[in-house]
Tab-separated table of C-alpha atoms in Angstrom:
chain	number	residue	atom	x	y	z
A	212	UNK	CA	-32.747	-52.752	109.454
A	213	UNK	CA	-31.895	-54.175	112.895
A	214	UNK	CA	-35.311	-53.367	114.280
A	215	UNK	CA	-36.874	-55.210	111.320
A	216	UNK	CA	-34.745	-58.284	111.749
A	217	UNK	CA	-35.299	-58.330	115.475
A	218	UNK	CA	-39.115	-58.073	115.030
A	219	UNK	CA	-39.139	-61.125	112.677
A	220	UNK	CA	-37.002	-63.136	115.062
A	221	UNK	CA	-39.466	-62.133	117.854
A	222	UNK	CA	-42.290	-63.639	116.027
A	223	UNK	CA	-40.450	-66.921	115.442
A	224	UNK	CA	-40.003	-67.248	119.150
A	225	UNK	CA	-43.703	-66.899	120.014
A	226	UNK	CA	-45.398	-70.009	121.510
A	227	UNK	CA	-48.125	-71.703	119.399
A	228	UNK	CA	-50.104	-74.786	119.827
A	229	UNK	CA	-48.566	-75.561	123.172
A	230	UNK	CA	-45.027	-75.993	121.643
A	231	UNK	CA	-42.466	-73.507	122.348
A	232	UNK	CA	-41.233	-71.641	119.268
A	233	UNK	CA	-42.956	-74.068	116.945
A	234	UNK	CA	-44.729	-71.388	114.675
A	235	UNK	CA	-45.356	-67.753	114.332
A	236	UNK	CA	-47.238	-65.264	112.098
A	237	UNK	CA	-45.027	-63.021	110.014
A	238	UNK	CA	-46.821	-59.763	110.309
A	239	UNK	CA	-49.885	-59.388	112.584
A	240	UNK	CA	-51.180	-62.238	114.764
A	241	UNK	CA	-54.655	-62.384	116.212
A	242	UNK	CA	-55.463	-64.744	119.220
A	243	UNK	CA	-52.602	-67.170	119.370
A	244	UNK	CA	-53.398	-70.898	119.121
A	245	UNK	CA	-51.470	-71.474	122.322
A	246	UNK	CA	-54.435	-69.853	124.184
A	247	UNK	CA	-56.417	-72.901	123.186
A	248	UNK	CA	-54.235	-75.455	124.622
A	249	UNK	CA	-52.483	-75.988	127.934
A	250	UNK	CA	-48.680	-76.428	127.764
A	251	UNK	CA	-48.916	-80.043	128.887
A	252	UNK	CA	-51.546	-81.115	126.434
A	253	UNK	CA	-50.473	-83.744	123.812
A	254	UNK	CA	-51.785	-83.093	120.510
A	255	UNK	CA	-53.064	-85.350	117.769
A	256	UNK	CA	-51.730	-84.151	114.497
A	257	UNK	CA	-52.831	-85.537	111.123
A	258	UNK	CA	-50.803	-84.664	107.986
A	259	UNK	CA	-52.568	-85.513	104.790
A	260	UNK	CA	-50.555	-86.093	101.479
A	261	UNK	CA	-51.343	-87.264	98.088
A	262	UNK	CA	-48.431	-89.543	97.830
A	263	UNK	CA	-45.615	-91.067	100.079
A	264	UNK	CA	-43.147	-88.259	100.339
A	265	UNK	CA	-45.447	-85.358	100.157
A	266	UNK	CA	-45.862	-84.614	103.881
A	267	UNK	CA	-42.111	-85.387	104.373
A	268	UNK	CA	-40.956	-83.032	101.677
A	269	UNK	CA	-43.644	-80.388	102.343
A	270	UNK	CA	-43.399	-80.131	106.129
A	271	UNK	CA	-41.217	-82.842	107.467
A	272	UNK	CA	-39.367	-80.608	109.811
A	273	UNK	CA	-42.462	-79.421	111.562
A	274	UNK	CA	-43.763	-82.871	111.771
A	275	UNK	CA	-40.552	-83.901	113.542
A	276	UNK	CA	-40.865	-80.962	115.927
A	277	UNK	CA	-44.280	-82.250	116.940
A	278	UNK	CA	-43.168	-85.811	117.461
A	279	UNK	CA	-40.031	-84.760	119.357
A	280	UNK	CA	-42.337	-82.767	121.632
A	281	UNK	CA	-44.336	-85.895	122.488
A	282	UNK	CA	-47.269	-85.332	120.268
A	283	UNK	CA	-48.870	-87.991	118.052
A	284	UNK	CA	-48.178	-87.542	114.276
A	285	UNK	CA	-50.056	-89.476	111.626
A	286	UNK	CA	-49.324	-89.235	107.921
A	287	UNK	CA	-52.493	-90.064	105.962
A	288	UNK	CA	-51.359	-90.737	102.466
A	289	UNK	CA	-54.224	-90.543	99.845
A	290	UNK	CA	-52.336	-92.996	97.531
A	291	UNK	CA	-49.545	-95.359	97.549
A	292	UNK	CA	-47.818	-93.708	94.588
A	293	UNK	CA	-48.615	-96.544	92.290
A	294	UNK	CA	-48.331	-94.662	88.994
A	295	UNK	CA	-45.006	-92.957	89.445
A	296	UNK	CA	-42.890	-95.433	87.382
A	297	UNK	CA	-44.259	-96.543	84.015
A	298	UNK	CA	-41.745	-99.430	83.802
A	299	UNK	CA	-43.255	-101.103	86.936
A	300	UNK	CA	-46.710	-102.438	87.795
A	301	UNK	CA	-48.828	-100.561	90.213
A	302	UNK	CA	-48.402	-103.369	92.669
A	303	UNK	CA	-44.643	-103.226	92.447
A	304	UNK	CA	-44.539	-99.405	92.912
A	305	UNK	CA	-47.006	-99.573	95.766
A	306	UNK	CA	-44.736	-101.979	97.670
A	307	UNK	CA	-41.541	-99.878	96.994
A	308	UNK	CA	-43.157	-96.630	97.904
A	309	UNK	CA	-44.867	-97.847	101.075
A	310	UNK	CA	-41.423	-99.362	102.230
A	311	UNK	CA	-39.840	-95.949	101.680
A	312	UNK	CA	-42.624	-94.261	103.616
A	313	UNK	CA	-42.095	-96.635	106.542
A	314	UNK	CA	-38.421	-95.766	106.774
A	315	UNK	CA	-39.253	-91.993	106.350
A	316	UNK	CA	-41.930	-92.067	109.045
A	317	UNK	CA	-39.713	-93.789	111.455
A	318	UNK	CA	-37.096	-91.151	111.065
A	319	UNK	CA	-39.689	-88.316	111.686
A	320	UNK	CA	-41.596	-90.147	114.493
A	321	UNK	CA	-44.858	-90.462	112.490
A	322	UNK	CA	-47.273	-93.307	111.815
A	323	UNK	CA	-48.219	-94.159	108.170
A	324	UNK	CA	-51.884	-94.657	107.084
A	325	UNK	CA	-53.357	-94.956	103.555
A	326	UNK	CA	-56.718	-93.832	102.282
A	327	UNK	CA	-56.855	-96.287	99.348
A	328	UNK	CA	-57.121	-94.078	96.523
A	329	UNK	CA	-55.163	-94.600	93.211
A	330	UNK	CA	-52.299	-92.514	92.261
A	331	UNK	CA	-53.069	-90.370	89.131
A	332	UNK	CA	-56.837	-91.188	89.483
A	333	UNK	CA	-57.796	-89.607	92.724
A	334	UNK	CA	-61.427	-88.833	93.156
A	335	UNK	CA	-63.194	-85.940	94.848
A	336	UNK	CA	-67.042	-86.702	95.204
A	337	UNK	CA	-69.638	-87.195	97.923
A	338	UNK	CA	-68.482	-90.689	98.754
A	339	UNK	CA	-64.852	-89.924	99.090
A	340	UNK	CA	-65.632	-86.790	101.120
A	341	UNK	CA	-67.564	-88.903	103.565
A	342	UNK	CA	-64.793	-91.467	103.641
A	343	UNK	CA	-62.166	-88.891	104.420
A	344	UNK	CA	-64.248	-87.299	107.038
A	345	UNK	CA	-64.703	-90.573	108.829
A	346	UNK	CA	-60.943	-91.270	108.674
A	347	UNK	CA	-60.042	-87.912	109.991
A	348	UNK	CA	-62.588	-88.104	112.827
A	349	UNK	CA	-61.378	-91.586	113.769
A	350	UNK	CA	-58.024	-90.059	114.418
A	351	UNK	CA	-59.542	-87.218	116.683
A	352	UNK	CA	-57.180	-84.626	115.541
A	353	UNK	CA	-56.402	-81.326	117.142
A	354	UNK	CA	-54.719	-80.062	114.031
A	355	UNK	CA	-54.817	-81.257	110.260
A	356	UNK	CA	-52.283	-80.372	107.753
A	357	UNK	CA	-52.891	-80.922	104.061
A	358	UNK	CA	-51.717	-79.734	100.695
A	359	UNK	CA	-52.607	-76.387	99.256
A	360	UNK	CA	-55.203	-77.259	96.577
A	361	UNK	CA	-54.257	-74.467	94.132
A	362	UNK	CA	-51.697	-76.887	92.583
A	363	UNK	CA	-50.835	-78.065	89.145
A	364	UNK	CA	-50.992	-81.712	90.163
A	365	UNK	CA	-54.606	-83.130	90.233
A	366	UNK	CA	-53.786	-85.419	93.038
A	367	UNK	CA	-52.611	-82.501	95.149
A	368	UNK	CA	-55.841	-80.568	94.465
A	369	UNK	CA	-57.896	-83.459	95.641
A	370	UNK	CA	-55.742	-83.862	98.754
A	371	UNK	CA	-56.298	-80.264	99.618
A	372	UNK	CA	-59.997	-80.178	99.248
A	373	UNK	CA	-60.976	-83.378	101.034
A	374	UNK	CA	-59.647	-82.194	104.433
A	375	UNK	CA	-61.176	-78.940	103.778
A	376	UNK	CA	-64.611	-80.518	103.301
A	377	UNK	CA	-64.087	-82.586	106.519
A	378	UNK	CA	-63.195	-79.332	108.317
A	379	UNK	CA	-66.480	-77.642	107.115
A	380	UNK	CA	-68.557	-80.778	107.733
A	381	UNK	CA	-67.355	-81.081	111.315
A	382	UNK	CA	-67.940	-77.502	112.127
A	383	UNK	CA	-64.224	-76.657	112.390
A	384	UNK	CA	-63.471	-79.188	115.097
A	385	UNK	CA	-59.796	-78.984	114.332
A	386	UNK	CA	-57.256	-76.380	113.236
A	387	UNK	CA	-56.673	-76.626	109.473
A	388	UNK	CA	-53.269	-75.766	107.880
A	389	UNK	CA	-52.213	-75.944	104.299
A	390	UNK	CA	-48.466	-76.714	103.292
A	391	UNK	CA	-46.715	-76.272	99.980
A	392	UNK	CA	-44.947	-78.861	97.685
A	393	UNK	CA	-42.679	-77.772	94.841
A	394	UNK	CA	-43.760	-74.140	94.839
A	395	UNK	CA	-42.876	-72.723	91.387
A	396	UNK	CA	-43.608	-76.053	89.567
A	397	UNK	CA	-46.664	-77.486	91.243
A	398	UNK	CA	-47.947	-75.284	94.131
A	399	UNK	CA	-49.357	-71.942	93.144
A	400	UNK	CA	-50.547	-68.829	94.715
A	401	UNK	CA	-49.253	-69.712	98.183
A	402	UNK	CA	-49.123	-66.762	100.606
A	403	UNK	CA	-48.014	-68.034	104.046
A	404	UNK	CA	-49.621	-66.935	107.287
A	405	UNK	CA	-47.295	-68.890	109.592
A	406	UNK	CA	-43.704	-70.196	109.605
A	407	UNK	CA	-41.840	-72.875	111.514
A	408	UNK	CA	-38.101	-72.592	112.098
A	409	UNK	CA	-36.663	-75.979	110.945
A	410	UNK	CA	-32.937	-74.995	111.151
A	411	UNK	CA	-32.111	-77.479	113.711
A	412	UNK	CA	-34.020	-80.213	112.098
A	413	UNK	CA	-33.013	-79.657	108.550
A	414	UNK	CA	-30.594	-82.672	108.246
A	415	UNK	CA	-33.191	-85.028	109.796
A	416	UNK	CA	-35.899	-83.894	107.316
A	417	UNK	CA	-33.373	-84.295	104.423
A	418	UNK	CA	-32.676	-88.009	105.716
A	419	UNK	CA	-36.519	-88.691	105.595
A	420	UNK	CA	-36.775	-87.174	102.225
A	421	UNK	CA	-33.862	-89.218	100.872
A	422	UNK	CA	-35.496	-92.334	102.152
A	423	UNK	CA	-37.793	-91.982	99.137
A	424	UNK	CA	-35.208	-93.332	96.674
A	425	UNK	CA	-37.671	-93.741	93.850
A	426	UNK	CA	-38.394	-89.967	93.864
A	427	UNK	CA	-34.936	-88.709	92.622
A	428	UNK	CA	-34.462	-87.141	96.117
A	429	UNK	CA	-31.000	-85.584	95.453
A	430	UNK	CA	-32.217	-83.390	92.515
A	431	UNK	CA	-35.626	-82.947	93.876
A	432	UNK	CA	-34.074	-81.650	97.180
A	433	UNK	CA	-31.410	-79.473	95.379
A	434	UNK	CA	-33.674	-77.948	92.862
A	435	UNK	CA	-36.752	-77.348	94.938
A	436	UNK	CA	-36.785	-77.921	98.642
A	437	UNK	CA	-33.311	-76.640	99.693
A	438	UNK	CA	-33.943	-73.127	98.035
A	439	UNK	CA	-37.409	-73.174	99.201
A	440	UNK	CA	-36.466	-73.787	102.868
A	441	UNK	CA	-33.839	-71.038	102.640
A	442	UNK	CA	-36.340	-68.598	100.941
A	443	UNK	CA	-38.920	-69.261	103.529
A	444	UNK	CA	-36.281	-68.774	106.235
A	445	UNK	CA	-35.368	-65.484	104.756
A	446	UNK	CA	-38.957	-64.494	105.085
A	447	UNK	CA	-39.146	-65.612	108.663
A	448	UNK	CA	-35.658	-64.365	109.700
A	449	UNK	CA	-34.127	-67.717	110.252
A	450	UNK	CA	-31.766	-69.983	108.251
A	451	UNK	CA	-34.473	-72.425	107.141
A	452	UNK	CA	-38.268	-72.621	107.603
A	453	UNK	CA	-41.417	-74.323	106.405
A	454	UNK	CA	-44.388	-72.085	105.608
A	455	UNK	CA	-48.139	-72.659	106.068
A	456	UNK	CA	-51.579	-71.090	105.402
A	457	UNK	CA	-53.792	-71.263	108.488
A	458	UNK	CA	-57.325	-71.591	107.380
A	459	UNK	CA	-59.284	-69.759	109.942
A	460	UNK	CA	-62.934	-69.720	110.850
A	461	UNK	CA	-64.872	-66.450	109.981
A	462	UNK	CA	-64.636	-65.043	113.517
A	463	UNK	CA	-60.849	-65.453	113.635
A	464	UNK	CA	-60.437	-63.809	110.252
A	465	UNK	CA	-62.269	-60.679	111.409
A	466	UNK	CA	-59.796	-59.782	114.083
A	467	UNK	CA	-56.682	-57.461	113.602
A	468	UNK	CA	-54.634	-56.413	116.624
A	469	UNK	CA	-55.776	-52.969	117.823
A	470	UNK	CA	-59.182	-52.873	116.149
């Protein structure tokens, strides 16, 4: 038992993406991403979310770690969450939710951008693929995080596939990671490849989540994200963690240590 726990903790301490102890694979790990970057390189991170709150709730702790380390973090929201309250107009909700996002981004050290799609009516087609690819390339990212597309929410599905298409179209110019949101009720079939220890940033992430007052943050946190952070932490051997799927290029997928 002690050896198993020690091994998990060892993986959490590995260096990745030029940031000490940011992420680690739970079992076997091929060529570490840190080999691609020098320790003093400042990265450009783009985190795509369907609605204001999705990046914060899904991987706010990880994004805070990036910004604290001096890296540039941009939250690219596909919509402004216009359709989230039937008692208000789209314009009213867009104003409320973008204000909440501004507060949340300030807490996490991120910059907010919007792709201009409409909540509940997001589109995945040739034109939107081209638009998203241009937006992502303009930000010159080293790493893009986006939502896992196997999800019960149609907007989340679109949000996952648009950056995937950009990754393919640009011949994998950036690393691509998927994050989970509301696993068990929305995200499905999510089997992590990497974990980030967010124990020290848990309260700050919570503060950023609670800035989204229109999204019932207390119950959302208690019912979904608090237990999920602790469950992923158990998998990774720490108190609280966020989990990701690293979508690797073909050559990277064909490598297992020792073979």
